[in-house]
Amino acid sequence: MFYIGCHLSVSGGYLHMAKEAASIGANTFQYFTRNPRGFSSKEPSPEDVAGMVKFIEENGFHAPLAHAPYTYNPASKDAHIREYTAEAMAKELRFLESIPGALYNFHPGCHVGQGIEAGVGFIADMLNAIVLPGQNTTVLLETMAGKGSEIGSRFEELREIIDRVDEDKRTKIGVCLDTCHVSDAGYDIAADPDAVFTEFDKTVGLERLRAIHTNDSKNPVGAHKDRHEKIGDGYLGIEAFRRLVNHEAIRHLPFYLETPCDLEGYAGEIALLKEMRQEI
Ligand code: FE
Ligand code: FE
Ligand code: ZN
């Protein structure tokens, strides 16, 4: 099964999002758990969420990917920001228990001058504080572009965070690989995906990889910029995506577009990726 979706707005509710995804040919979707700029939104209604769960089961969807707001920073040197982040994420994780198989993606954070080592420690501490061994949701660390003091642009940093999570919670931790970000970070996923997945497997383990953010990049390999481009219009190029949607290391995973597109643009990119996908 080819699971393909895009980023949608949660503002119309959960069931609405699932129906919107279906209407553009998607069979999964991603959404921000809250407005990315951090304004608080009203609590989702249990009926709406239950309606979405029923809809995605009946329509053979992969469970949706919830994306934490960019305002969270578990690696901050400010204890108040770390506490705020941990509380907000814990609350979101409790809510996600009502969605079977849910994925929850977050940016590991920025160490803002205190160094990667300190930041990595704070991120692992937070995961140990908020992840419950028996929970249903898998928490995903996103691979980052390495802009500013971002942690998680090197696979070794993700490995270090995961290693510091308590053993009984580690099975609930995974990785979401963003194709724009890894290219920006210096991994040439367009030219040599085999080498990048081999490197990932050696460092983190492919079994940790749970989702793919499917974006072209406005900048060349190693640029550390994090500017997403439409599929085929950037430095990765259309042939890279043909290889990626069919690559044996990741073809079973859900793919999520986060390209600069409106709904119609997403429908076109989903159709394009489906056309390039070869079923085996
Ligand atoms: Fe992200
Ligand atoms: Fe992403
Ligand atoms: Zn990005």
mmCIF file of C-alpha atoms and ligand atoms in Angstrom:
data_model
loop_
_atom_site.group_PDB
_atom_site.id
_atom_site.type_symbol
_atom_site.label_atom_id
_atom_site.label_comp_id
_atom_site.label_asym_id
_atom_site.label_seq_id
_atom_site.Cartn_x
_atom_site.Cartn_y
_atom_site.Cartn_z
ATOM 1 C CA MET A 1 0.000 0.000 0.000
ATOM 2 C CA PHE A 2 1.285 3.471 -0.903
ATOM 3 C CA TYR A 3 0.448 5.855 1.939
ATOM 4 C CA ILE A 4 0.597 9.440 0.722
ATOM 5 C CA GLY A 5 -0.772 12.627 2.248
ATOM 6 C CA CYS A 6 0.008 16.257 2.896
ATOM 7 C CA HIS A 7 -0.127 18.883 5.593
ATOM 8 C CA LEU A 8 -3.686 20.094 6.302
ATOM 9 C CA SER A 9 -5.250 22.618 8.673
ATOM 10 C CA VAL A 10 -6.997 21.284 11.763
ATOM 11 C CA SER A 11 -9.189 24.395 11.998
ATOM 12 C CA GLY A 12 -12.240 22.661 10.464
ATOM 13 C CA GLY A 13 -11.965 19.697 12.836
ATOM 14 C CA TYR A 14 -10.648 16.138 12.599
ATOM 15 C CA LEU A 15 -13.317 14.452 10.489
ATOM 16 C CA HIS A 16 -13.211 17.384 8.080
ATOM 17 C CA MET A 17 -9.452 16.934 7.686
ATOM 18 C CA ALA A 18 -9.793 13.222 6.853
ATOM 19 C CA LYS A 19 -12.504 13.937 4.273
ATOM 20 C CA GLU A 20 -10.424 16.743 2.783
ATOM 21 C CA ALA A 21 -7.486 14.316 2.484
ATOM 22 C CA ALA A 22 -9.692 11.738 0.731
ATOM 23 C CA SER A 23 -10.977 14.422 -1.662
ATOM 24 C CA ILE A 24 -7.441 15.096 -2.976
ATOM 25 C CA GLY A 25 -6.467 11.424 -3.354
ATOM 26 C CA ALA A 26 -4.604 11.127 -0.040
ATOM 27 C CA ASN A 27 -4.868 8.204 2.380
ATOM 28 C CA THR A 28 -3.176 9.881 5.356
ATOM 29 C CA PHE A 29 -2.468 13.464 6.448
ATOM 30 C CA GLN A 30 -0.421 15.640 8.777
ATOM 31 C CA TYR A 31 -1.615 18.591 10.871
ATOM 32 C CA PHE A 32 -0.282 20.976 13.507
ATOM 33 C CA THR A 33 -1.599 20.060 16.950
ATOM 34 C CA ARG A 34 -2.000 23.804 17.486
ATOM 35 C CA ASN A 35 -1.539 26.946 15.466
ATOM 36 C CA PRO A 36 2.218 26.950 14.666
ATOM 37 C CA ARG A 37 2.544 30.480 16.021
ATOM 38 C CA GLY A 38 1.374 29.231 19.395
ATOM 39 C CA PHE A 39 -2.115 30.708 19.827
ATOM 40 C CA SER A 40 -4.213 28.349 21.866
ATOM 41 C CA SER A 41 -6.999 26.634 19.975
ATOM 42 C CA LYS A 42 -10.184 25.120 21.318
ATOM 43 C CA GLU A 43 -10.090 21.543 22.546
ATOM 44 C CA PRO A 44 -11.034 18.938 19.937
ATOM 45 C CA SER A 45 -14.377 17.259 20.597
ATOM 46 C CA PRO A 46 -14.245 13.506 21.348
ATOM 47 C CA GLU A 47 -17.116 12.931 18.861
ATOM 48 C CA ASP A 48 -15.213 14.654 16.066
ATOM 49 C CA VAL A 49 -12.074 12.598 16.775
ATOM 50 C CA ALA A 50 -14.099 9.352 16.993
ATOM 51 C CA GLY A 51 -15.730 10.233 13.651
ATOM 52 C CA MET A 52 -12.282 10.722 12.101
ATOM 53 C CA VAL A 53 -11.019 7.403 13.530
ATOM 54 C CA LYS A 54 -14.030 5.584 12.040
ATOM 55 C CA PHE A 55 -13.578 7.331 8.684
ATOM 56 C CA ILE A 56 -9.882 6.480 8.365
ATOM 57 C CA GLU A 57 -10.503 2.845 9.357
ATOM 58 C CA GLU A 58 -13.280 2.478 6.781
ATOM 59 C CA ASN A 59 -11.190 4.109 4.078
ATOM 60 C CA GLY A 60 -7.920 2.223 4.671
ATOM 61 C CA PHE A 61 -5.920 5.274 5.784
ATOM 62 C CA HIS A 62 -2.603 5.214 7.601
ATOM 63 C CA ALA A 63 -3.010 6.924 10.999
ATOM 64 C CA PRO A 64 -2.362 10.690 10.782
ATOM 65 C CA LEU A 65 0.868 12.404 11.811
ATOM 66 C CA ALA A 66 0.464 15.139 14.413
ATOM 67 C CA HIS A 67 3.190 17.808 14.207
ATOM 68 C CA ALA A 68 4.103 19.764 17.349
ATOM 69 C CA PRO A 69 4.193 23.590 16.996
ATOM 70 C CA TYR A 70 7.532 25.205 16.074
ATOM 71 C CA THR A 71 7.356 27.321 19.230
ATOM 72 C CA TYR A 72 8.284 24.349 21.431
ATOM 73 C CA ASN A 73 11.942 23.995 22.314
ATOM 74 C CA PRO A 74 12.816 21.025 24.527
ATOM 75 C CA ALA A 75 16.530 21.929 24.198
ATOM 76 C CA SER A 76 16.201 25.510 25.452
ATOM 77 C CA LYS A 77 18.615 26.698 28.130
ATOM 78 C CA ASP A 78 15.649 28.515 29.703
ATOM 79 C CA ALA A 79 14.043 26.148 32.235
ATOM 80 C CA HIS A 80 10.651 27.861 31.814
ATOM 81 C CA ILE A 81 10.590 27.184 28.069
ATOM 82 C CA ARG A 82 11.581 23.554 28.678
ATOM 83 C CA GLU A 83 8.814 23.151 31.272
ATOM 84 C CA TYR A 84 6.225 24.814 29.046
ATOM 85 C CA THR A 85 7.260 22.521 26.162
ATOM 86 C CA ALA A 86 7.154 19.351 28.276
ATOM 87 C CA GLU A 87 3.716 20.198 29.695
ATOM 88 C CA ALA A 88 2.253 21.047 26.302
ATOM 89 C CA MET A 89 3.685 17.938 24.666
ATOM 90 C CA ALA A 90 2.533 15.680 27.517
ATOM 91 C CA LYS A 91 -0.985 17.065 27.124
ATOM 92 C CA GLU A 92 -0.940 16.439 23.357
ATOM 93 C CA LEU A 93 0.331 12.896 23.869
ATOM 94 C CA ARG A 94 -2.517 12.143 26.294
ATOM 95 C CA PHE A 95 -5.028 13.404 23.746
ATOM 96 C CA LEU A 96 -3.448 11.325 20.950
ATOM 97 C CA GLU A 97 -4.169 8.125 22.857
ATOM 98 C CA SER A 98 -7.680 8.402 21.359
ATOM 99 C CA ILE A 99 -6.236 7.871 17.839
ATOM 100 C CA PRO A 100 -4.994 4.279 17.244
ATOM 101 C CA GLY A 101 -1.482 4.130 15.772
ATOM 102 C CA ALA A 102 -0.982 7.898 16.020
ATOM 103 C CA LEU A 103 2.404 9.422 15.201
ATOM 104 C CA TYR A 104 3.617 12.593 16.930
ATOM 105 C CA ASN A 105 6.472 14.480 15.290
ATOM 106 C CA PHE A 106 8.539 17.237 16.882
ATOM 107 C CA HIS A 107 11.658 19.268 16.107
ATOM 108 C CA PRO A 108 14.316 18.189 18.620
ATOM 109 C CA GLY A 109 15.074 21.840 19.312
ATOM 110 C CA CYS A 110 17.722 24.535 19.270
ATOM 111 C CA HIS A 111 20.526 24.601 21.839
ATOM 112 C CA VAL A 112 21.038 28.375 21.373
ATOM 113 C CA GLY A 113 24.688 28.548 22.312
ATOM 114 C CA GLN A 114 24.900 26.074 25.192
ATOM 115 C CA GLY A 115 26.175 23.310 22.864
ATOM 116 C CA ILE A 116 24.763 20.145 21.316
ATOM 117 C CA GLU A 117 25.684 17.946 24.285
ATOM 118 C CA ALA A 118 23.623 19.990 26.762
ATOM 119 C CA GLY A 119 20.702 20.240 24.336
ATOM 120 C CA VAL A 120 20.689 16.508 23.662
ATOM 121 C CA GLY A 121 20.528 15.876 27.411
ATOM 122 C CA PHE A 122 17.520 18.177 27.857
ATOM 123 C CA ILE A 123 15.650 16.567 24.955
ATOM 124 C CA ALA A 124 16.188 13.061 26.353
ATOM 125 C CA ASP A 125 15.194 14.222 29.860
ATOM 126 C CA MET A 126 11.941 15.576 28.468
ATOM 127 C CA LEU A 127 11.171 12.360 26.587
ATOM 128 C CA ASN A 128 11.827 10.353 29.744
ATOM 129 C CA ALA A 129 9.430 12.644 31.625
ATOM 130 C CA ILE A 130 6.510 12.545 29.160
ATOM 131 C CA VAL A 131 6.614 9.210 27.279
ATOM 132 C CA LEU A 132 4.762 6.340 28.960
ATOM 133 C CA PRO A 133 6.010 2.778 28.301
ATOM 134 C CA GLY A 134 2.512 1.483 27.436
ATOM 135 C CA GLN A 135 1.352 4.354 25.249
ATOM 136 C CA ASN A 136 -0.126 3.835 21.778
ATOM 137 C CA THR A 137 1.515 6.831 20.094
ATOM 138 C CA THR A 138 5.005 6.777 18.589
ATOM 139 C CA VAL A 139 6.964 10.004 19.159
ATOM 140 C CA LEU A 140 9.122 10.995 16.196
ATOM 141 C CA LEU A 141 12.267 13.121 16.173
ATOM 142 C CA GLU A 142 12.440 15.032 12.886
ATOM 143 C CA THR A 143 15.706 15.168 10.936
ATOM 144 C CA MET A 144 16.612 18.869 10.742
ATOM 145 C CA ALA A 145 18.345 21.094 8.164
ATOM 146 C CA GLY A 146 20.925 22.387 10.658
ATOM 147 C CA LYS A 147 19.780 26.001 10.503
ATOM 148 C CA GLY A 148 21.186 28.091 13.381
ATOM 149 C CA SER A 149 21.670 25.923 16.472
ATOM 150 C CA GLU A 150 19.196 23.195 15.472
ATOM 151 C CA ILE A 151 19.884 19.772 16.948
ATOM 152 C CA GLY A 152 19.135 16.686 14.851
ATOM 153 C CA SER A 153 20.717 17.526 11.494
ATOM 154 C CA ARG A 154 23.287 14.742 12.035
ATOM 155 C CA PHE A 155 22.044 11.181 12.401
ATOM 156 C CA GLU A 156 24.534 10.752 15.286
ATOM 157 C CA GLU A 157 22.669 13.406 17.292
ATOM 158 C CA LEU A 158 19.356 11.565 16.878
ATOM 159 C CA ARG A 159 21.065 8.330 17.923
ATOM 160 C CA GLU A 160 22.481 10.037 21.018
ATOM 161 C CA ILE A 161 19.033 11.300 22.067
ATOM 162 C CA ILE A 162 17.421 7.873 21.540
ATOM 163 C CA ASP A 163 20.227 6.133 23.462
ATOM 164 C CA ARG A 164 19.520 8.327 26.479
ATOM 165 C CA VAL A 165 15.811 7.471 26.576
ATOM 166 C CA ASP A 166 14.962 4.826 29.192
ATOM 167 C CA GLU A 167 14.895 1.351 27.684
ATOM 168 C CA ASP A 168 11.193 0.714 28.433
ATOM 169 C CA LYS A 169 10.242 3.928 26.581
ATOM 170 C CA ARG A 170 12.624 3.611 23.659
ATOM 171 C CA THR A 171 10.235 1.433 21.618
ATOM 172 C CA LYS A 172 7.896 4.455 21.504
ATOM 173 C CA ILE A 173 10.561 6.668 19.893
ATOM 174 C CA GLY A 174 11.086 6.883 16.140
ATOM 175 C CA VAL A 175 12.353 9.246 13.455
ATOM 176 C CA CYS A 176 10.628 11.236 10.700
ATOM 177 C CA LEU A 177 13.022 11.865 7.799
ATOM 178 C CA ASP A 178 12.481 15.150 5.934
ATOM 179 C CA THR A 179 13.968 14.937 2.416
ATOM 180 C CA CYS A 180 14.546 18.718 2.177
ATOM 181 C CA HIS A 181 16.142 18.835 5.621
ATOM 182 C CA VAL A 182 18.543 15.893 5.143
ATOM 183 C CA SER A 183 19.705 17.329 1.829
ATOM 184 C CA ASP A 184 20.183 20.743 3.449
ATOM 185 C CA ALA A 185 22.055 18.998 6.269
ATOM 186 C CA GLY A 186 24.580 17.623 3.755
ATOM 187 C CA TYR A 187 23.249 14.102 3.037
ATOM 188 C CA ASP A 188 22.915 13.804 -0.745
ATOM 189 C CA ILE A 189 19.608 11.929 -0.761
ATOM 190 C CA ALA A 190 18.850 13.015 -4.341
ATOM 191 C CA ALA A 191 22.078 11.702 -5.901
ATOM 192 C CA ASP A 192 22.713 8.686 -3.660
ATOM 193 C CA PRO A 193 19.726 7.574 -1.558
ATOM 194 C CA ASP A 194 21.304 4.123 -1.002
ATOM 195 C CA ALA A 195 24.291 5.701 0.776
ATOM 196 C CA VAL A 196 22.059 7.917 2.931
ATOM 197 C CA PHE A 197 19.795 5.047 4.038
ATOM 198 C CA THR A 198 22.840 2.827 4.700
ATOM 199 C CA GLU A 199 24.308 5.605 6.838
ATOM 200 C CA PHE A 200 20.974 6.040 8.646
ATOM 201 C CA ASP A 201 20.739 2.312 9.249
ATOM 202 C CA LYS A 202 24.281 2.131 10.663
ATOM 203 C CA THR A 203 23.769 5.140 12.930
ATOM 204 C CA VAL A 204 20.130 5.044 14.054
ATOM 205 C CA GLY A 205 18.660 1.850 12.571
ATOM 206 C CA LEU A 206 16.108 1.790 9.732
ATOM 207 C CA GLU A 207 13.566 0.159 12.057
ATOM 208 C CA ARG A 208 13.284 3.542 13.844
ATOM 209 C CA LEU A 209 12.229 5.314 10.652
ATOM 210 C CA ARG A 210 8.447 5.763 10.705
ATOM 211 C CA ALA A 211 7.518 8.604 8.313
ATOM 212 C CA ILE A 212 8.896 10.638 5.393
ATOM 213 C CA HIS A 213 8.412 14.384 4.963
ATOM 214 C CA THR A 214 8.443 14.630 1.188
ATOM 215 C CA ASN A 215 9.780 18.022 0.110
ATOM 216 C CA ASP A 216 12.028 19.398 -2.576
ATOM 217 C CA SER A 217 14.558 22.060 -1.473
ATOM 218 C CA LYS A 218 15.118 25.616 -2.739
ATOM 219 C CA ASN A 219 18.814 25.166 -1.885
ATOM 220 C CA PRO A 220 21.678 22.811 -2.793
ATOM 221 C CA VAL A 221 23.041 19.979 -0.607
ATOM 222 C CA GLY A 222 24.543 21.262 2.642
ATOM 223 C CA ALA A 223 22.939 24.731 2.514
ATOM 224 C CA HIS A 224 21.423 24.521 6.056
ATOM 225 C CA LYS A 225 18.546 26.800 4.996
ATOM 226 C CA ASP A 226 15.287 24.791 5.373
ATOM 227 C CA ARG A 227 13.300 26.277 2.503
ATOM 228 C CA HIS A 228 10.890 23.723 1.055
ATOM 229 C CA GLU A 229 10.147 23.667 -2.670
ATOM 230 C CA LYS A 230 7.439 22.015 -4.771
ATOM 231 C CA ILE A 231 8.199 18.462 -5.913
ATOM 232 C CA GLY A 232 10.466 18.626 -8.976
ATOM 233 C CA ASP A 233 11.037 22.401 -8.820
ATOM 234 C CA GLY A 234 14.022 22.342 -6.460
ATOM 235 C CA TYR A 235 17.543 20.968 -6.127
ATOM 236 C CA LEU A 236 16.390 17.381 -5.435
ATOM 237 C CA GLY A 237 14.483 17.145 -8.710
ATOM 238 C CA ILE A 238 11.740 14.909 -10.000
ATOM 239 C CA GLU A 239 13.897 11.798 -10.577
ATOM 240 C CA ALA A 240 14.961 11.824 -6.932
ATOM 241 C CA PHE A 241 11.318 11.516 -5.878
ATOM 242 C CA ARG A 242 10.709 8.715 -8.367
ATOM 243 C CA ARG A 243 13.546 6.803 -6.668
ATOM 244 C CA LEU A 244 12.398 7.710 -3.143
ATOM 245 C CA VAL A 245 8.731 6.634 -3.415
ATOM 246 C CA ASN A 246 9.945 3.283 -4.737
ATOM 247 C CA HIS A 247 13.023 2.820 -2.519
ATOM 248 C CA GLU A 248 12.948 -0.492 -0.651
ATOM 249 C CA ALA A 249 14.223 1.110 2.567
ATOM 250 C CA ILE A 250 11.234 3.436 2.906
ATOM 251 C CA ARG A 251 8.442 2.456 0.451
ATOM 252 C CA HIS A 252 6.321 0.925 3.244
ATOM 253 C CA LEU A 253 6.312 4.205 5.223
ATOM 254 C CA PRO A 254 3.738 7.023 5.009
ATOM 255 C CA PHE A 255 4.868 10.007 2.872
ATOM 256 C CA TYR A 256 3.738 13.535 3.821
ATOM 257 C CA LEU A 257 4.063 16.565 1.544
ATOM 258 C CA GLU A 258 4.974 19.889 3.200
ATOM 259 C CA THR A 259 5.581 21.778 -0.019
ATOM 260 C CA PRO A 260 4.460 25.393 -0.640
ATOM 261 C CA CYS A 261 1.109 24.305 -2.140
ATOM 262 C CA ASP A 262 -2.596 25.013 -1.765
ATOM 263 C CA LEU A 263 -5.053 22.112 -1.745
ATOM 264 C CA GLU A 264 -5.172 21.932 -5.536
ATOM 265 C CA GLY A 265 -1.369 21.938 -5.714
ATOM 266 C CA TYR A 266 -1.229 19.083 -3.192
ATOM 267 C CA ALA A 267 -3.771 17.106 -5.250
ATOM 268 C CA GLY A 268 -1.459 17.475 -8.256
ATOM 269 C CA GLU A 269 1.652 16.384 -6.337
ATOM 270 C CA ILE A 270 -0.174 13.397 -4.840
ATOM 271 C CA ALA A 271 -1.296 12.331 -8.332
ATOM 272 C CA LEU A 272 2.286 12.772 -9.607
ATOM 273 C CA LEU A 273 3.840 10.670 -6.830
ATOM 274 C CA LYS A 274 1.177 7.953 -7.263
ATOM 275 C CA GLU A 275 1.942 7.863 -10.982
ATOM 276 C CA MET A 276 5.654 7.377 -10.255
ATOM 277 C CA ARG A 277 5.058 4.657 -7.692
ATOM 278 C CA GLN A 278 5.522 1.120 -8.964
ATOM 279 C CA GLU A 279 3.593 -1.522 -7.053
ATOM 280 C CA ILE A 280 5.482 -4.764 -6.488
HETATM 281 FE FE FE B 1 8.736 19.849 10.819
HETATM 282 FE FE FE B 2 9.346 18.496 7.857
HETATM 283 ZN ZN ZN B 3 11.314 22.348 7.073
#
